[in-house]
Short mmCIF file of C-alpha atoms in Angstrom, two decimals:
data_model
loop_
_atom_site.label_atom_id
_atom_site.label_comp_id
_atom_site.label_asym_id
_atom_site.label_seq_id
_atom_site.Cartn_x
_atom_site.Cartn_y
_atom_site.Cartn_z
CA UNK A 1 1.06 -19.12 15.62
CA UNK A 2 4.42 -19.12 13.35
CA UNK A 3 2.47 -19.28 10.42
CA UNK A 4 -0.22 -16.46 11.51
CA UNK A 5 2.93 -14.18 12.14
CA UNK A 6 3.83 -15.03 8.75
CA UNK A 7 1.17 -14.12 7.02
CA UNK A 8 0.55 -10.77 8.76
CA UNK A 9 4.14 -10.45 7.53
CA UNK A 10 3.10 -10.52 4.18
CA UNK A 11 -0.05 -8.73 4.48
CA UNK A 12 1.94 -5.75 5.72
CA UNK A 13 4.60 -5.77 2.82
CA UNK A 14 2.00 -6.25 0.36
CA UNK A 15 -0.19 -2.98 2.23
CA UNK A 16 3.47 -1.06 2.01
CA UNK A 17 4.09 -1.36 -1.50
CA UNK A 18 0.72 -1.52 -2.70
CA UNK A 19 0.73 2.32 -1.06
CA UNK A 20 4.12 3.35 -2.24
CA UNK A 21 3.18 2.39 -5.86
CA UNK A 22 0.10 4.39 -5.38
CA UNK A 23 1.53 7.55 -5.66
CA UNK A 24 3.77 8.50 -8.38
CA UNK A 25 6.89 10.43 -7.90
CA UNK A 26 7.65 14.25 -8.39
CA UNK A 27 7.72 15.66 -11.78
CA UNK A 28 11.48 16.00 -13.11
CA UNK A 29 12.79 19.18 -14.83
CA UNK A 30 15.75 19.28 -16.47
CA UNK A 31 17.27 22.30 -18.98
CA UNK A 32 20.07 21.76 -21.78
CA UNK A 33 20.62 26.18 -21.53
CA UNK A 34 21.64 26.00 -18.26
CA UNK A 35 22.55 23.49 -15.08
CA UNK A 36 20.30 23.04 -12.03
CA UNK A 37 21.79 25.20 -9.10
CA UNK A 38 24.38 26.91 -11.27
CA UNK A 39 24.64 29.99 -12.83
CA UNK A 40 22.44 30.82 -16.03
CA UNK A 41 23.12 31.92 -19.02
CA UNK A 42 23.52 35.17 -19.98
CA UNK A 43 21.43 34.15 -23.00
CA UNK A 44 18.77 34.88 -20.48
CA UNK A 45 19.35 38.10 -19.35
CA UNK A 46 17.88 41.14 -20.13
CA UNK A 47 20.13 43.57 -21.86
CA UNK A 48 18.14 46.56 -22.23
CA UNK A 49 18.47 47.22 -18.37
CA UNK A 50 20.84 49.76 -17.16
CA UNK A 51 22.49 46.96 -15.08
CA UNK A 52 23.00 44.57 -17.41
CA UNK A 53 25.07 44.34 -20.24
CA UNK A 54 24.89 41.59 -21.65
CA UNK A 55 22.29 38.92 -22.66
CA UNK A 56 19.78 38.07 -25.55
CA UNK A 57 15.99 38.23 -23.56
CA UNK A 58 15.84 34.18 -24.46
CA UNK A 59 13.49 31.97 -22.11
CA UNK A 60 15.77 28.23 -22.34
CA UNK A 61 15.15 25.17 -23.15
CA UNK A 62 13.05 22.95 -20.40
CA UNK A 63 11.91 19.65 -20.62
CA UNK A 64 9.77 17.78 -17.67
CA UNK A 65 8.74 13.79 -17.28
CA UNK A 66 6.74 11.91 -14.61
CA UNK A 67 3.34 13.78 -14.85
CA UNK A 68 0.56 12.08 -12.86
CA UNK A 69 -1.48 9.74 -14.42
CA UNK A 70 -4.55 11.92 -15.07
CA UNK A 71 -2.79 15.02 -16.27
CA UNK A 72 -4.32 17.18 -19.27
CA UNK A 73 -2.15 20.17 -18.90
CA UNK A 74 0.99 21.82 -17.90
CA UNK A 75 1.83 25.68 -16.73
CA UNK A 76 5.00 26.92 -16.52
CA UNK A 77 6.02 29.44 -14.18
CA UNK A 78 10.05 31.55 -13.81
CA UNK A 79 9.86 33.67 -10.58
CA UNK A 80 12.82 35.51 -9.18
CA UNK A 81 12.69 34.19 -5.13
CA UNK A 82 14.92 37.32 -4.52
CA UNK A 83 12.83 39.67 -5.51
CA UNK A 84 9.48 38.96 -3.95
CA UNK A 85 8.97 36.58 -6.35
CA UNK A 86 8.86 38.53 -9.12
CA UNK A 87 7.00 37.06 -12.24
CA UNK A 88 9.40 36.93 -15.73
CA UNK A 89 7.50 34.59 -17.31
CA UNK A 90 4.22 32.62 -16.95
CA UNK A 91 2.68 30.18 -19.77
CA UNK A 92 -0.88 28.40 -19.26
CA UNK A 93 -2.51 25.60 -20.42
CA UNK A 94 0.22 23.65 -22.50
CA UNK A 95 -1.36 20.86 -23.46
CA UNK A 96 -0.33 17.45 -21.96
CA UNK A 97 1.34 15.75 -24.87
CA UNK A 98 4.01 18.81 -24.83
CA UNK A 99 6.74 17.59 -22.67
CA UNK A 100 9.47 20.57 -23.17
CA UNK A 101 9.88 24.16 -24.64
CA UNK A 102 12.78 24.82 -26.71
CA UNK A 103 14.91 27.99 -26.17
CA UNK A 104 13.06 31.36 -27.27
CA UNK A 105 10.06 29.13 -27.03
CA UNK A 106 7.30 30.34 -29.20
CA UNK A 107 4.36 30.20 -27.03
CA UNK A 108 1.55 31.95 -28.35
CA UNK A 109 -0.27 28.71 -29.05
CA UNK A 110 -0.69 28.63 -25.32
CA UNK A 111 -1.74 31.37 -22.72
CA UNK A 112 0.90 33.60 -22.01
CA UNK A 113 0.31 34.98 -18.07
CA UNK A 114 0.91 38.72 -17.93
CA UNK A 115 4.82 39.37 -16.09
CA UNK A 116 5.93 41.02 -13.50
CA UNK A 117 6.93 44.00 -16.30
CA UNK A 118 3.06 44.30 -16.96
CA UNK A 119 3.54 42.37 -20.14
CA UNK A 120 3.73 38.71 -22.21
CA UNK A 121 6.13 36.31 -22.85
CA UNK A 122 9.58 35.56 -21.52
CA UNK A 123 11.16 38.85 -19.33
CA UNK A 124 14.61 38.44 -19.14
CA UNK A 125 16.67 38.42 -15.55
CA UNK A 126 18.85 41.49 -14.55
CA UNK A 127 19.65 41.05 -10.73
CA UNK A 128 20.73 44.20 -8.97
CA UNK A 129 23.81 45.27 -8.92
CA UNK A 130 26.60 43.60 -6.87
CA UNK A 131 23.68 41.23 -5.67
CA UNK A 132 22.91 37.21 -6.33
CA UNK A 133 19.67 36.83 -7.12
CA UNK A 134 17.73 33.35 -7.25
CA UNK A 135 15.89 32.26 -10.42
CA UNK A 136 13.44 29.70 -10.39
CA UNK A 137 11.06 27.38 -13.21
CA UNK A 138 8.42 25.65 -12.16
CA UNK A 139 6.24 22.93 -13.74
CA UNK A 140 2.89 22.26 -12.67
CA UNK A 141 1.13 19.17 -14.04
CA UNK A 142 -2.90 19.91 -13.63
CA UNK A 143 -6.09 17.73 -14.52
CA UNK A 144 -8.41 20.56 -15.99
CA UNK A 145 -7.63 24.05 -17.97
CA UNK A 146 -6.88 27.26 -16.52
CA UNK A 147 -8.37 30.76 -17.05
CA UNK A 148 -6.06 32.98 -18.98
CA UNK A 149 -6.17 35.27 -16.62
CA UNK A 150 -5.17 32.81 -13.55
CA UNK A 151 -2.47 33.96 -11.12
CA UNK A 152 0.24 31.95 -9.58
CA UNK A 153 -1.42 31.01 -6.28
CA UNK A 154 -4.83 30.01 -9.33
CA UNK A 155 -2.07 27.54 -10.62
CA UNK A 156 -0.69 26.28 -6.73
CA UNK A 157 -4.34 25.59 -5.64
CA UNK A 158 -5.33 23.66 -8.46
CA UNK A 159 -2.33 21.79 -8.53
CA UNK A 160 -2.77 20.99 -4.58
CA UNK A 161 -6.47 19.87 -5.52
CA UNK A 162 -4.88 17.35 -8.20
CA UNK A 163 -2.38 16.04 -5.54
CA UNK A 164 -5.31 15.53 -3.28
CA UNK A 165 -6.20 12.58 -5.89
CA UNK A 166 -4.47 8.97 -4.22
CA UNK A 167 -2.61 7.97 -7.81
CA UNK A 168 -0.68 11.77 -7.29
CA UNK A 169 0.33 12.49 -4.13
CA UNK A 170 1.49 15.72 -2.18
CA UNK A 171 3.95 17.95 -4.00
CA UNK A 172 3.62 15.34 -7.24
CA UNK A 173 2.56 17.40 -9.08
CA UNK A 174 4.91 19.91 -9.98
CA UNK A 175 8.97 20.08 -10.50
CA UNK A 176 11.35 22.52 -10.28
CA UNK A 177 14.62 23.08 -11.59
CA UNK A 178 16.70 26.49 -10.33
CA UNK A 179 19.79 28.51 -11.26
CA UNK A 180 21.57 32.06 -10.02
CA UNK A 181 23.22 34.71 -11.40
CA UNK A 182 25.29 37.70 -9.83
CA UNK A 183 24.40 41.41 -10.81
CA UNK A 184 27.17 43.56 -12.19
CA UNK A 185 29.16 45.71 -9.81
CA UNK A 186 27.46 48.87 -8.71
CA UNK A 187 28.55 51.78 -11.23
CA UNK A 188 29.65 54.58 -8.67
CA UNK A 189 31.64 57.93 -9.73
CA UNK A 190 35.46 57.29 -9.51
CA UNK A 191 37.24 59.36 -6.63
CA UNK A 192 39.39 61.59 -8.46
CA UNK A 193 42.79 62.13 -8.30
CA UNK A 194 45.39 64.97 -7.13
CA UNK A 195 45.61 65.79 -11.00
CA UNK A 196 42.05 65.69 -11.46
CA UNK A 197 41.23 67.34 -9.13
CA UNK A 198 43.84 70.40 -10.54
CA UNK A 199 42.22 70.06 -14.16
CA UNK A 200 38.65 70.78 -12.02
CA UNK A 201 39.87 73.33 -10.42
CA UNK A 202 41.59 74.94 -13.44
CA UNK A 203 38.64 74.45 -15.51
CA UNK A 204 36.16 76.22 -12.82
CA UNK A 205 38.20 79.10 -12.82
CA UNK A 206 38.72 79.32 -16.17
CA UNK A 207 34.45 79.62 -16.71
CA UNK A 208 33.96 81.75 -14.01
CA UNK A 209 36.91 83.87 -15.47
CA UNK A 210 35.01 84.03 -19.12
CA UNK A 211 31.72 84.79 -17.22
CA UNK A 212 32.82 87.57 -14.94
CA UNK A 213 34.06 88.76 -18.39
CA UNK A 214 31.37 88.11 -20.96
CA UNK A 215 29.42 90.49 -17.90
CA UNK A 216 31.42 93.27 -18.42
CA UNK A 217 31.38 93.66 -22.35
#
């Protein structure tokens, strides 16, 4: 009896691990331009906006390990979770040997998903004014090609079909890595002063003065 309970001991530690090692664990993502849960860098930012007023429109550097066993491609996907999930940058079909993307990536070897701004490549954050706004990069591992024309919730299905496989696992398949950054403070006309508001005055006067005047001649 001792020695049945013994072996169904065993049995069960060997079924355990035998299933844990089964599935391999989530895909890392890691970045050298900025820190996981901090603030980005303005590097990143979209200058060119009203709002913003600083920044150089540069995707940063990512790098991702752990894929699946069975992965032939990656996708890369930057969505603002602030703002409805806005799209600022989508890349397709990065072939399975590439393991990161340096800053101001060059992806046109790959297929570049069209943004959130209606066009390609990396579109640069500029949160609202006095607001924080969430930015996050995803990194889907996948076991077949993509359209070039796939959408984000193309990319999440075929990822969930690839975790469906027993050597991946649910949520395996993908990594994340996420940062914030605060918008400027809202640019609203200054109250004016006592003597400001003396100069306005004067100066009102003084045109309706040369108007009432320029009339008459």
């Amino acid at each position: 009896m001792k020695k049945s309970r013994m072996m169904l001991c065993y049995f069960s530690f060997f079924c355990f691990f035998a299933l844990a090692g089964g599935a391999q664990a989530a895909l890392t993502v890691t970045s050298t331009t900025f820190t996981g849960g901090g603030e980005i860098s303005e590097s990143m930012m979209y200058r060119s906006l009203p709002q913003c007023k600083v920044g150089d429109n540069k995707s940063p550097q990512l790098s991702w390990s752990g894929a699946p066993t069975g992965t032939t491609h990656f996708a890369v996907v930057a969505v603002d979770t602030s703002e409805g999930y806005f799209l600022h940058w989508g890349v397709l079909n990065i072939p399975a040997s590439v393991t990161s993307l340096a800053e101001a990536a060059d992806t046109s070897s790959y297929d570049d998903m069209i943004n959130g701004s209606l066009g390609t490549g990396y579109f640069g954050f500029c949160p609202r004014p006095d607001q924080r706004h969430q930015y996050t990069f995803t990194v889907y591992a996948l076991n077949a090609a993509l359209p070039d024309t796939a959408s984000i919730a193309d990319i999440e299905a075929a990822a969930e079909a690839f975790e469906l496989l027993e050597t991946v696992g649910k949520g395996n398949a993908r990594g994340s890595i996420s940062g914030f950054r605060l918008g400027g403070p809202s640019r609203s006309v200054p109250a004016l002063g006592g003597l400001g508001l003396l100069m306005l005055s004067g100066l009102t006067a003084g045109c309706a003065f040369w108007a009432r005047k320029r009339g008459k001649s």
